[in-house]
mmCIF file of C-alpha atoms in Angstrom:
data_model
loop_
_atom_site.group_PDB
_atom_site.id
_atom_site.type_symbol
_atom_site.label_atom_id
_atom_site.label_comp_id
_atom_site.label_asym_id
_atom_site.label_seq_id
_atom_site.Cartn_x
_atom_site.Cartn_y
_atom_site.Cartn_z
ATOM 1 C CA MET A 1 6.076 -14.201 0.409
ATOM 2 C CA ARG A 2 7.917 -11.578 1.438
ATOM 3 C CA ARG A 3 8.515 -7.778 -0.902
ATOM 4 C CA GLY A 4 11.754 -6.336 0.576
ATOM 5 C CA ARG A 5 12.353 -3.327 1.812
ATOM 6 C CA LEU A 6 13.243 0.199 0.100
ATOM 7 C CA ARG A 7 16.662 0.136 2.064
ATOM 8 C CA ASP A 8 17.637 -2.976 -0.237
ATOM 9 C CA CYS A 9 17.655 -0.561 -3.219
ATOM 10 C CA PHE A 10 18.838 2.718 -1.335
ATOM 11 C CA ALA A 11 21.002 3.753 1.275
ATOM 12 C CA GLY A 12 19.649 7.227 1.711
ATOM 13 C CA VAL A 13 17.864 9.943 -0.730
ATOM 14 C CA GLY A 14 17.568 13.522 -1.215
ATOM 15 C CA VAL A 15 15.675 15.779 -3.327
ATOM 16 C CA LYS A 16 15.850 19.691 -3.948
ATOM 17 C CA ARG A 17 13.965 21.772 -6.214
ATOM 18 C CA LEU A 18 16.260 23.002 -8.611
ATOM 19 C CA SER A 19 16.622 26.813 -8.971
ATOM 20 C CA ALA A 20 18.345 28.525 -11.799
ATOM 21 C CA VAL A 21 21.732 28.076 -11.077
ATOM 22 C CA ASP A 22 21.656 24.769 -10.339
ATOM 23 C CA ALA A 23 20.069 23.476 -13.533
ATOM 24 C CA ASP A 24 19.958 26.754 -16.085
ATOM 25 C CA ARG A 25 23.339 26.407 -18.210
ATOM 26 C CA ALA A 26 22.718 30.345 -19.007
ATOM 27 C CA ARG A 27 22.757 31.191 -15.491
ATOM 28 C CA SER A 28 26.012 28.885 -14.119
ATOM 29 C CA ASN A 29 28.843 26.843 -16.064
ATOM 30 C CA GLN A 30 29.481 24.553 -13.573
ATOM 31 C CA HIS A 31 27.234 22.009 -13.792
ATOM 32 C CA GLU A 32 27.169 21.214 -9.938
ATOM 33 C CA VAL A 33 24.350 21.571 -7.258
ATOM 34 C CA GLY A 34 24.728 21.668 -3.666
ATOM 35 C CA THR A 35 24.578 19.362 -1.488
ATOM 36 C CA THR A 36 25.027 19.127 2.404
ATOM 37 C CA ARG A 37 26.481 17.817 5.380
ATOM 38 C CA GLU A 38 23.453 15.436 6.460
ATOM 39 C CA MET A 39 23.842 13.948 3.263
ATOM 40 C CA VAL A 40 27.416 13.049 3.895
ATOM 41 C CA ASP A 41 26.342 11.531 7.098
ATOM 42 C CA GLN A 42 23.320 9.600 5.610
ATOM 43 C CA PHE A 43 24.373 8.197 2.315
ATOM 44 C CA LEU A 44 26.645 10.188 0.394
ATOM 45 C CA GLY A 45 29.988 9.977 2.943
ATOM 46 C CA ALA A 46 31.682 6.882 0.887
ATOM 47 C CA PHE A 47 31.185 9.285 -2.343
ATOM 48 C CA ARG A 48 33.866 10.397 -2.463
ATOM 49 C CA ARG A 49 35.633 10.031 -5.988
ATOM 50 C CA ARG A 50 36.260 11.327 -9.272
ATOM 51 C CA ASP A 51 34.122 9.590 -12.020
ATOM 52 C CA ASN A 52 31.549 7.925 -9.224
ATOM 53 C CA PRO A 53 29.078 5.603 -11.717
ATOM 54 C CA THR A 54 25.807 7.668 -12.620
ATOM 55 C CA VAL A 55 22.498 6.811 -13.454
ATOM 56 C CA TYR A 56 20.973 9.952 -15.230
ATOM 57 C CA ILE A 57 17.174 9.392 -15.538
ATOM 58 C CA TRP A 58 14.772 12.231 -16.318
ATOM 59 C CA LEU A 59 10.939 11.566 -15.718
ATOM 60 C CA GLY A 60 9.077 14.435 -18.211
ATOM 61 C CA ARG A 61 4.992 15.260 -18.430
ATOM 62 C CA ASP A 62 3.236 11.663 -18.326
ATOM 63 C CA GLN A 63 6.460 9.945 -17.283
ATOM 64 C CA ASP A 64 8.091 10.590 -20.543
ATOM 65 C CA GLY A 65 11.428 9.279 -20.052
ATOM 66 C CA LYS A 66 15.253 9.020 -21.033
ATOM 67 C CA THR A 67 18.033 7.181 -18.783
ATOM 68 C CA VAL A 68 21.974 7.956 -19.281
ATOM 69 C CA GLU A 69 24.425 5.908 -17.652
ATOM 70 C CA GLY A 70 27.580 8.372 -16.649
ATOM 71 C CA THR A 71 29.663 9.685 -13.869
ATOM 72 C CA ALA A 72 29.579 12.056 -11.320
ATOM 73 C CA THR A 73 32.130 13.920 -8.796
ATOM 74 C CA HIS A 74 31.153 14.405 -5.234
ATOM 75 C CA TYR A 75 33.907 16.755 -3.282
ATOM 76 C CA ASP A 76 34.122 19.232 -0.451
ATOM 77 C CA THR A 77 35.427 22.220 -2.247
ATOM 78 C CA ARG A 78 37.025 23.187 1.053
ATOM 79 C CA GLU A 79 38.778 20.279 1.484
ATOM 80 C CA GLN A 80 42.371 22.037 1.230
ATOM 81 C CA GLN A 81 40.878 24.556 4.205
ATOM 82 C CA PRO A 82 40.422 21.914 7.346
ATOM 83 C CA HIS A 83 40.352 25.529 9.471
ATOM 84 C CA ARG A 84 37.323 26.008 7.335
ATOM 85 C CA ARG A 85 33.642 24.720 7.331
ATOM 86 C CA PRO A 86 33.216 21.650 4.472
ATOM 87 C CA GLU A 87 31.225 23.130 1.289
ATOM 88 C CA TRP A 88 30.011 19.409 -0.303
ATOM 89 C CA ARG A 89 28.953 20.041 -4.268
ATOM 90 C CA LEU A 90 28.332 17.470 -7.229
ATOM 91 C CA TYR A 91 29.408 17.976 -10.160
ATOM 92 C CA TYR A 92 27.338 16.318 -13.107
ATOM 93 C CA GLN A 93 28.005 15.814 -16.095
ATOM 94 C CA SER A 94 26.325 17.392 -19.362
ATOM 95 C CA ASN A 95 24.026 14.654 -21.324
ATOM 96 C CA PRO A 96 20.156 14.379 -22.668
ATOM 97 C CA VAL A 97 19.022 14.056 -18.917
ATOM 98 C CA THR A 98 20.975 17.502 -17.354
ATOM 99 C CA GLU A 99 20.232 19.326 -20.866
ATOM 100 C CA ALA A 100 16.349 18.384 -20.184
ATOM 101 C CA MET A 101 15.842 19.465 -16.463
ATOM 102 C CA GLN A 102 14.831 23.349 -15.567
ATOM 103 C CA GLU A 103 14.059 25.674 -12.905
ATOM 104 C CA GLY A 104 11.636 24.426 -10.880
ATOM 105 C CA ASP A 105 12.092 20.519 -11.507
ATOM 106 C CA SER A 106 12.676 18.231 -8.091
ATOM 107 C CA LEU A 107 16.203 16.433 -7.956
ATOM 108 C CA PHE A 108 16.580 13.331 -6.462
ATOM 109 C CA LEU A 109 19.819 11.569 -5.485
ATOM 110 C CA ALA A 110 19.705 8.220 -4.281
ATOM 111 C CA ILE A 111 22.652 5.398 -3.810
ATOM 112 C CA ASN A 112 22.467 2.137 -3.664
ATOM 113 C CA SER A 113 24.053 -0.848 -2.195
ATOM 114 C CA ALA A 114 26.363 -1.228 -5.212
ATOM 115 C CA GLY A 115 27.602 2.241 -5.080
ATOM 116 C CA MET A 116 25.508 3.398 -7.794
ATOM 117 C CA LEU A 117 24.352 6.491 -7.684
ATOM 118 C CA TYR A 118 20.938 8.023 -9.004
ATOM 119 C CA PHE A 119 19.789 11.516 -10.387
ATOM 120 C CA ILE A 120 16.860 11.420 -10.821
ATOM 121 C CA VAL A 121 15.231 14.547 -12.608
ATOM 122 C CA ALA A 122 11.204 14.602 -12.318
ATOM 123 C CA LEU A 123 9.484 17.948 -13.511
ATOM 124 C CA GLY A 124 7.874 20.117 -11.069
ATOM 125 C CA GLY A 125 4.389 18.950 -10.366
ATOM 126 C CA SER A 126 4.569 16.388 -12.303
ATOM 127 C CA THR A 127 2.837 12.589 -11.447
ATOM 128 C CA SER A 128 6.163 11.675 -11.459
ATOM 129 C CA GLU A 129 7.876 14.061 -8.777
ATOM 130 C CA ARG A 130 4.113 12.882 -6.594
ATOM 131 C CA GLN A 131 5.315 9.376 -7.211
ATOM 132 C CA LEU A 132 8.855 9.442 -5.719
ATOM 133 C CA SER A 133 8.167 12.213 -3.403
ATOM 134 C CA TRP A 134 5.655 9.191 -1.840
ATOM 135 C CA LEU A 135 7.993 6.472 -2.372
ATOM 136 C CA PHE A 136 10.612 7.962 -0.868
ATOM 137 C CA ASP A 137 8.503 9.898 1.827
ATOM 138 C CA VAL A 138 10.778 13.298 1.408
ATOM 139 C CA ARG A 139 9.391 16.193 -0.252
ATOM 140 C CA PRO A 140 11.604 18.989 -2.097
ATOM 141 C CA GLY A 141 11.268 22.292 -0.108
ATOM 142 C CA ASP A 142 12.072 26.005 -1.275
ATOM 143 C CA ARG A 143 15.556 26.107 -0.335
ATOM 144 C CA GLY A 144 18.060 23.017 -0.115
ATOM 145 C CA PHE A 145 17.934 19.562 -0.210
ATOM 146 C CA VAL A 146 15.774 17.424 1.988
ATOM 147 C CA SER A 147 17.061 13.939 2.995
ATOM 148 C CA ARG A 148 16.759 10.658 4.964
ATOM 149 C CA GLU A 149 19.233 7.769 5.270
ATOM 150 C CA LEU A 150 16.536 4.665 4.930
ATOM 151 C CA SER A 151 16.199 2.229 8.050
ATOM 152 C CA ASP A 152 16.782 -1.422 7.920
ATOM 153 C CA ASP A 153 13.661 -2.099 9.295
ATOM 154 C CA GLY A 154 11.337 0.136 7.029
ATOM 155 C CA PRO A 155 8.006 -1.556 5.974
ATOM 156 C CA GLU A 156 8.036 -4.235 3.309
ATOM 157 C CA LEU A 157 7.273 -2.675 -0.129
ATOM 158 C CA GLY A 158 3.502 -3.040 -1.743
ATOM 159 C CA PHE A 159 2.293 -3.186 -4.881
ATOM 160 C CA ALA A 160 2.131 0.846 -5.500
ATOM 161 C CA ALA A 161 6.261 0.540 -4.561
ATOM 162 C CA HIS A 162 7.691 -1.709 -7.056
ATOM 163 C CA TYR A 163 5.568 -0.030 -9.778
ATOM 164 C CA ILE A 164 7.472 2.776 -9.295
ATOM 165 C CA LEU A 165 10.456 1.455 -9.118
ATOM 166 C CA ASP A 166 10.115 -1.109 -12.061
ATOM 167 C CA GLU A 167 9.450 2.655 -13.259
ATOM 168 C CA LEU A 168 12.892 3.409 -12.575
ATOM 169 C CA GLY A 169 14.270 0.210 -14.098
ATOM 170 C CA VAL A 170 15.142 -0.971 -10.541
ATOM 171 C CA GLU A 171 14.060 -4.776 -9.802
ATOM 172 C CA ILE A 172 14.039 -5.931 -6.419
ATOM 173 C CA GLU A 173 13.190 -9.854 -6.437
ATOM 174 C CA ALA A 174 11.798 -10.950 -3.206
ATOM 175 C CA PRO A 175 14.036 -13.252 -0.979
ATOM 176 C CA ASP A 176 12.264 -16.476 -1.128
ATOM 177 C CA VAL A 177 11.416 -15.945 -4.626
ATOM 178 C CA ASP A 178 13.115 -19.304 -5.607
ATOM 179 C CA ARG A 179 10.293 -20.998 -4.153
ATOM 180 C CA LEU A 180 8.140 -20.221 -7.013
ATOM 181 C CA ASP A 181 10.883 -22.213 -9.430
ATOM 182 C CA GLY A 182 8.249 -25.606 -8.505
ATOM 183 C CA ILE A 183 5.406 -23.375 -10.122
ATOM 184 C CA ILE A 184 7.024 -22.409 -13.522
ATOM 185 C CA GLU A 185 8.220 -25.755 -13.860
ATOM 186 C CA MET A 186 5.103 -27.052 -16.495
ATOM 187 C CA PHE A 187 5.749 -24.072 -18.722
ATOM 188 C CA GLY A 188 9.595 -25.338 -19.670
ATOM 189 C CA ASN A 189 11.255 -22.502 -21.542
ATOM 190 C CA GLU A 190 8.359 -21.507 -23.113
ATOM 191 C CA PHE A 191 6.105 -18.363 -22.478
ATOM 192 C CA PRO A 192 1.829 -19.822 -21.543
ATOM 193 C CA SER A 193 -1.131 -17.880 -22.782
ATOM 194 C CA THR A 194 -1.631 -14.522 -20.974
ATOM 195 C CA ALA A 195 -4.729 -16.521 -19.890
ATOM 196 C CA GLU A 196 -3.307 -19.453 -18.887
ATOM 197 C CA PHE A 197 -0.592 -17.636 -16.412
ATOM 198 C CA SER A 198 -3.354 -15.016 -14.899
ATOM 199 C CA ALA A 199 -4.643 -18.475 -13.987
ATOM 200 C CA THR A 200 -2.164 -20.359 -13.074
ATOM 201 C CA ALA A 201 -1.770 -17.167 -10.536
ATOM 202 C CA ARG A 202 -5.000 -17.600 -9.354
ATOM 203 C CA ALA A 203 -4.891 -21.120 -8.886
ATOM 204 C CA THR A 204 -1.409 -21.368 -6.990
ATOM 205 C CA LEU A 205 -2.312 -18.599 -4.474
ATOM 206 C CA PRO A 206 -4.145 -19.614 -1.682
ATOM 207 C CA GLY A 207 -5.780 -17.641 0.829
ATOM 208 C CA ILE A 208 -7.291 -15.555 -1.163
ATOM 209 C CA CYS A 209 -10.734 -15.099 -0.449
ATOM 210 C CA VAL A 210 -12.626 -12.358 -3.780
ATOM 211 C CA ASP A 211 -15.902 -12.001 -1.255
ATOM 212 C CA ASP A 212 -13.951 -10.681 1.417
ATOM 213 C CA ASP A 213 -12.423 -8.144 0.096
ATOM 214 C CA PRO A 214 -12.162 -7.657 -4.069
ATOM 215 C CA ASP A 215 -9.467 -4.744 -3.883
ATOM 216 C CA ALA A 216 -6.564 -6.791 -1.885
ATOM 217 C CA ALA A 217 -7.317 -10.001 -4.023
ATOM 218 C CA LEU A 218 -6.376 -8.669 -7.336
ATOM 219 C CA ILE A 219 -3.233 -7.031 -6.140
ATOM 220 C CA ALA A 220 -2.909 -10.284 -4.338
ATOM 221 C CA TRP A 221 -2.970 -12.031 -8.309
ATOM 222 C CA LEU A 222 -1.174 -9.045 -10.011
ATOM 223 C CA ASN A 223 1.989 -9.526 -7.654
ATOM 224 C CA HIS A 224 2.116 -13.692 -7.660
ATOM 225 C CA GLU A 225 1.620 -13.796 -11.367
ATOM 226 C CA GLU A 226 4.184 -10.723 -11.227
ATOM 227 C CA ALA A 227 6.799 -12.656 -9.337
ATOM 228 C CA LEU A 228 6.015 -16.112 -11.431
ATOM 229 C CA PHE A 229 6.659 -14.263 -14.724
ATOM 230 C CA ARG A 230 9.452 -12.237 -13.391
ATOM 231 C CA ARG A 231 11.164 -16.423 -12.304
ATOM 232 C CA LEU A 232 10.054 -17.385 -15.482
ATOM 233 C CA GLU A 233 11.085 -14.920 -17.749
ATOM 234 C CA ARG A 234 14.763 -14.847 -16.231
ATOM 235 C CA ARG A 235 15.149 -18.954 -17.046
ATOM 236 C CA ILE A 236 13.838 -18.222 -20.523
ATOM 237 C CA VAL A 237 16.327 -15.255 -20.985
ATOM 238 C CA SER A 238 19.440 -16.763 -19.322
ATOM 239 C CA THR A 239 18.951 -19.799 -21.632
ATOM 240 C CA ARG A 240 18.746 -17.891 -24.771
ATOM 241 C CA LEU A 241 21.888 -15.896 -23.839
ATOM 242 C CA GLU A 242 24.038 -18.187 -22.800
ATOM 243 C CA GLU A 243 23.290 -20.256 -26.621
ATOM 244 C CA GLY A 244 24.313 -16.907 -27.704
ATOM 245 C CA PHE A 245 23.561 -14.906 -30.965
ATOM 246 C CA ILE A 246 26.387 -16.075 -33.502
ATOM 247 C CA ASP A 247 25.746 -17.602 -36.526
ATOM 248 C CA ASP A 248 28.205 -18.793 -39.725
ATOM 249 C CA ASN A 249 28.605 -14.807 -40.476
ATOM 250 C CA GLY A 250 30.093 -14.353 -36.723
ATOM 251 C CA THR A 251 27.442 -12.076 -34.007
ATOM 252 C CA HIS A 252 24.318 -11.915 -34.984
ATOM 253 C CA VAL A 253 23.612 -8.562 -33.930
ATOM 254 C CA ASP A 254 20.075 -8.114 -35.468
ATOM 255 C CA GLY A 255 19.236 -11.401 -33.584
ATOM 256 C CA PHE A 256 20.345 -10.325 -30.786
ATOM 257 C CA VAL A 257 17.928 -6.858 -31.001
ATOM 258 C CA ARG A 258 15.011 -9.010 -32.319
ATOM 259 C CA PHE A 259 15.193 -10.688 -28.779
ATOM 260 C CA SER A 260 15.826 -7.797 -26.513
ATOM 261 C CA LEU A 261 12.975 -5.739 -28.621
ATOM 262 C CA SER A 262 11.005 -8.893 -27.098
ATOM 263 C CA VAL A 263 11.179 -9.024 -24.033
ATOM 264 C CA HIS A 264 11.092 -5.262 -23.741
ATOM 265 C CA ASN A 265 7.161 -5.605 -25.580
ATOM 266 C CA ARG A 266 6.017 -8.832 -23.644
ATOM 267 C CA ARG A 267 6.795 -7.074 -20.209
ATOM 268 C CA LYS A 268 4.808 -4.057 -21.400
ATOM 269 C CA SER A 269 2.145 -5.529 -23.055
ATOM 270 C CA ARG A 270 1.838 -8.604 -20.503
ATOM 271 C CA MET A 271 0.602 -6.855 -17.424
ATOM 272 C CA GLY A 272 -2.712 -4.861 -19.279
ATOM 273 C CA TYR A 273 -3.653 -8.416 -20.384
ATOM 274 C CA ALA A 274 -3.415 -10.269 -16.913
ATOM 275 C CA LEU A 275 -5.239 -6.625 -15.168
ATOM 276 C CA GLU A 276 -7.957 -7.921 -17.230
ATOM 277 C CA ASN A 277 -7.962 -11.708 -16.828
ATOM 278 C CA HIS A 278 -8.095 -11.058 -12.965
ATOM 279 C CA LEU A 279 -10.568 -8.669 -13.720
ATOM 280 C CA GLU A 280 -12.773 -10.988 -15.042
ATOM 281 C CA ALA A 281 -12.392 -13.388 -12.721
ATOM 282 C CA ILE A 282 -13.608 -10.724 -10.158
ATOM 283 C CA PHE A 283 -16.598 -10.255 -11.746
ATOM 284 C CA GLN A 284 -17.206 -13.578 -12.484
ATOM 285 C CA ALA A 285 -17.061 -14.464 -8.628
ATOM 286 C CA TYR A 286 -19.600 -11.621 -7.940
ATOM 287 C CA GLY A 287 -21.625 -12.186 -10.242
ATOM 288 C CA VAL A 288 -21.516 -8.904 -12.607
ATOM 289 C CA GLU A 289 -23.176 -9.735 -15.771
ATOM 290 C CA TYR A 290 -20.355 -8.281 -18.686
ATOM 291 C CA ILE A 291 -18.651 -8.359 -21.904
ATOM 292 C CA ARG A 292 -15.156 -8.271 -22.645
ATOM 293 C CA GLY A 293 -13.483 -6.239 -25.377
ATOM 294 C CA VAL A 294 -16.566 -5.922 -27.725
ATOM 295 C CA VAL A 295 -17.127 -3.428 -30.698
ATOM 296 C CA THR A 296 -19.424 -0.377 -29.887
ATOM 297 C CA GLU A 297 -19.042 2.587 -32.216
ATOM 298 C CA ASN A 298 -16.475 4.080 -34.656
ATOM 299 C CA ASN A 299 -14.773 0.184 -34.059
ATOM 300 C CA HIS A 300 -14.025 1.137 -30.175
ATOM 301 C CA ARG A 301 -13.317 -1.718 -28.073
ATOM 302 C CA PRO A 302 -14.220 -0.280 -24.382
ATOM 303 C CA ASP A 303 -12.016 -3.034 -22.005
ATOM 304 C CA PHE A 304 -15.205 -3.656 -20.308
ATOM 305 C CA LEU A 305 -19.011 -3.448 -20.920
ATOM 306 C CA PHE A 306 -21.867 -4.053 -18.474
ATOM 307 C CA PRO A 307 -24.370 -5.598 -18.843
ATOM 308 C CA GLY A 308 -23.892 -6.635 -22.225
ATOM 309 C CA ILE A 309 -23.506 -5.548 -25.472
ATOM 310 C CA GLN A 310 -27.420 -6.611 -26.207
ATOM 311 C CA ALA A 311 -28.630 -3.627 -23.228
ATOM 312 C CA TYR A 312 -26.006 -0.746 -25.045
ATOM 313 C CA ARG A 313 -27.698 -1.834 -29.157
ATOM 314 C CA MET A 314 -31.301 -1.217 -27.372
ATOM 315 C CA ALA A 315 -30.490 1.748 -25.331
ATOM 316 C CA PRO A 316 -31.770 5.069 -27.336
ATOM 317 C CA PRO A 317 -28.723 7.275 -28.315
ATOM 318 C CA GLU A 318 -28.479 9.442 -24.662
ATOM 319 C CA GLY A 319 -28.200 5.950 -22.899
ATOM 320 C CA SER A 320 -29.529 4.098 -20.118
ATOM 321 C CA PRO A 321 -28.734 3.892 -15.896
ATOM 322 C CA CYS A 322 -28.212 0.396 -16.647
ATOM 323 C CA LEU A 323 -25.297 0.773 -18.628
ATOM 324 C CA THR A 324 -21.890 0.941 -17.279
ATOM 325 C CA MET A 325 -18.036 0.857 -19.116
ATOM 326 C CA LEU A 326 -15.097 0.828 -17.095
ATOM 327 C CA GLY A 327 -11.453 0.834 -19.014
ATOM 328 C CA ALA A 328 -8.272 -1.110 -17.687
ATOM 329 C CA LYS A 329 -5.440 0.329 -17.686
ATOM 330 C CA SER A 330 -2.332 -0.969 -15.859
ATOM 331 C CA THR A 331 -0.113 2.292 -16.454
ATOM 332 C CA CYS A 332 -2.389 5.781 -16.875
ATOM 333 C CA LYS A 333 -0.134 8.126 -18.273
ATOM 334 C CA ASP A 334 -2.175 10.623 -20.967
ATOM 335 C CA ARG A 335 -3.571 7.451 -22.533
ATOM 336 C CA TRP A 336 -6.622 7.681 -20.112
ATOM 337 C CA ARG A 337 -8.361 10.149 -22.457
ATOM 338 C CA GLN A 338 -8.625 7.177 -25.112
ATOM 339 C CA VAL A 339 -11.640 6.128 -22.515
ATOM 340 C CA LEU A 340 -13.564 9.557 -23.264
ATOM 341 C CA VAL A 341 -14.430 8.358 -26.493
ATOM 342 C CA GLU A 342 -15.855 5.001 -26.074
ATOM 343 C CA ALA A 343 -19.388 3.557 -25.533
ATOM 344 C CA SER A 344 -20.887 7.183 -26.989
ATOM 345 C CA LYS A 345 -23.610 5.511 -25.505
ATOM 346 C CA ILE A 346 -22.613 5.880 -21.965
ATOM 347 C CA PRO A 347 -21.803 10.033 -20.892
ATOM 348 C CA ARG A 348 -19.533 8.652 -17.819
ATOM 349 C CA LYS A 349 -16.593 6.662 -17.723
ATOM 350 C CA HIS A 350 -15.078 4.639 -15.549
ATOM 351 C CA LEU A 351 -11.430 3.580 -15.317
ATOM 352 C CA LEU A 352 -9.150 1.508 -13.496
ATOM 353 C CA THR A 353 -5.634 1.965 -13.082
ATOM 354 C CA LEU A 354 -3.139 0.213 -10.790
ATOM 355 C CA GLU A 355 -1.227 4.038 -11.484
ATOM 356 C CA PRO A 356 -0.092 5.328 -8.064
ATOM 357 C CA GLY A 357 0.003 8.834 -7.146
ATOM 358 C CA ILE A 358 -1.268 10.539 -9.859
ATOM 359 C CA SER A 359 -0.985 14.638 -9.639
ATOM 360 C CA GLU A 360 -3.902 16.403 -8.345
ATOM 361 C CA THR A 361 -3.856 18.578 -12.055
ATOM 362 C CA GLN A 362 -4.122 15.434 -14.148
ATOM 363 C CA THR A 363 -7.086 13.360 -11.874
ATOM 364 C CA ALA A 364 -8.756 17.143 -11.802
ATOM 365 C CA GLN A 365 -8.539 16.871 -15.638
ATOM 366 C CA MET A 366 -10.422 13.672 -15.359
ATOM 367 C CA GLU A 367 -13.182 14.910 -13.361
ATOM 368 C CA GLU A 368 -13.880 17.639 -15.671
ATOM 369 C CA SER A 369 -13.886 15.342 -18.167
ATOM 370 C CA SER A 370 -16.269 13.052 -16.446
ATOM 371 C CA LEU A 371 -14.044 10.128 -15.818
ATOM 372 C CA GLN A 372 -14.741 8.459 -12.889
ATOM 373 C CA LEU A 373 -11.065 6.491 -11.746
ATOM 374 C CA VAL A 374 -10.916 3.641 -10.234
ATOM 375 C CA VAL A 375 -7.941 2.221 -7.800
ATOM 376 C CA PRO A 376 -7.315 -0.848 -6.000
ATOM 377 C CA GLN A 377 -7.451 -0.046 -2.039
ATOM 378 C CA PRO A 378 -3.942 -0.810 -1.260
ATOM 379 C CA VAL A 379 -3.099 1.079 -4.119
ATOM 380 C CA GLN A 380 -4.833 4.843 -2.923
ATOM 381 C CA GLU A 381 -2.624 5.213 -0.278
ATOM 382 C CA SER A 382 0.104 6.671 -2.613
ATOM 383 C CA TYR A 383 -2.296 9.303 -3.368
ATOM 384 C CA THR A 384 -3.595 12.655 -1.487
ATOM 385 C CA ASP A 385 -6.288 12.536 1.171
ATOM 386 C CA ALA A 386 -8.294 14.754 -1.107
ATOM 387 C CA GLN A 387 -7.416 12.582 -4.172
ATOM 388 C CA GLN A 388 -8.394 9.271 -1.787
ATOM 389 C CA GLY A 389 -12.324 11.366 -0.923
ATOM 390 C CA TRP A 390 -12.814 11.214 -5.053
ATOM 391 C CA LEU A 391 -10.990 7.884 -5.758
ATOM 392 C CA TRP A 392 -13.287 4.828 -5.852
ATOM 393 C CA SER A 393 -12.119 1.267 -4.915
ATOM 394 C CA LEU A 394 -12.980 -1.608 -7.028
ATOM 395 C CA ARG A 395 -15.410 -2.751 -4.199
ATOM 396 C CA GLU A 396 -17.720 0.609 -4.891
ATOM 397 C CA PHE A 397 -16.912 0.283 -8.444
ATOM 398 C CA ILE A 398 -18.718 -3.730 -8.437
ATOM 399 C CA GLN A 399 -21.738 -2.235 -6.090
ATOM 400 C CA CYS A 400 -22.638 0.482 -8.661
ATOM 401 C CA VAL A 401 -22.555 -1.993 -11.807
ATOM 402 C CA LYS A 402 -25.010 -4.500 -9.721
ATOM 403 C CA HIS A 403 -26.794 -1.592 -8.431
ATOM 404 C CA ARG A 404 -27.468 0.081 -12.426
ATOM 405 C CA SER A 405 -28.244 -3.805 -13.667
ATOM 406 C CA GLY A 406 -31.279 -3.335 -11.359
ATOM 407 C CA PHE A 407 -32.635 -0.322 -13.929
ATOM 408 C CA ARG A 408 -32.100 -3.133 -17.041
ATOM 409 C CA THR A 409 -35.766 -3.078 -18.854
ATOM 410 C CA TYR A 410 -35.627 -5.884 -21.152
#
């Protein structure tokens, strides 16, 4: 199935490192940031009226986010002076996003095909800044905006790109997604269990050979399941919205809120379960001995324990060479520290994540904490060359576990 291109979402993008004049209200009361003639030529040319629709997004530490809808004005300060070179500026609103941004943060400006401006602020040096720079292939310079127009023949978006776009609230549907309707027909207007849905995704995606490439298989299954889920979700949500939220007392606001929260919570939790389900299928295909979600000490439950709970319990407090544990988190943020206290008999932890482009600062903290990050090979391209030399692939992790199983003494 085709995955779409970045040009399907945005016409162009520019990024700059915010100065004190751009962001500090004590230094400037103008609420303006200077753009460039290149940005006007590339994608801002039609964005020249007052009250342009704008989505303001703040991405802070560990991807803490705020999103506010508003407007912005892009104008030429010298429009009434045709003999002078144009000087373009973007006037932005005061809102929780612009009030949070500070000198040193990165501002990404992008316009979608409908003319909506995205005003995205990422904390300087954060994982979010790294992810956006990789996605748009532009990095903030020391002076002014660095920009580019997005082309129609750009590469298809992979898993990492879709991950980042989803974090921004930008959904892109594959052009041929309607072919999935025949697969989800069996579920009607009900969500199946996560295990059943994952099994359906694997069974309906032919041509995947786990033995050839476990990393590619994992990403392919996750991509397919995500597309199936979004298609089924659209059907179920559309049907519920058509039914309306009306009761004997009029509009049932509480019912709508509960339904909206259930949709949001299902989206957040489902990917984590899907990741564990597909990892389990891969471990079974490779004949890896494991146990999933078993209790160790202090009621902790590592996602996967190798080779099993019996070997773990028989091991001395300092551990055994045959033991390995793996946490599985679709998104890291600051939750990677939770893995450090699981399975205390295993001093060096392993964590598999789908999160692209984690900052070098954070991966350095992981290494210092004796945690080895495992990232599927197709996602590793979003990391720096130095990080890629340290990361493990899923194939490398499986090889390690199978090697360690030879040290079992019972």
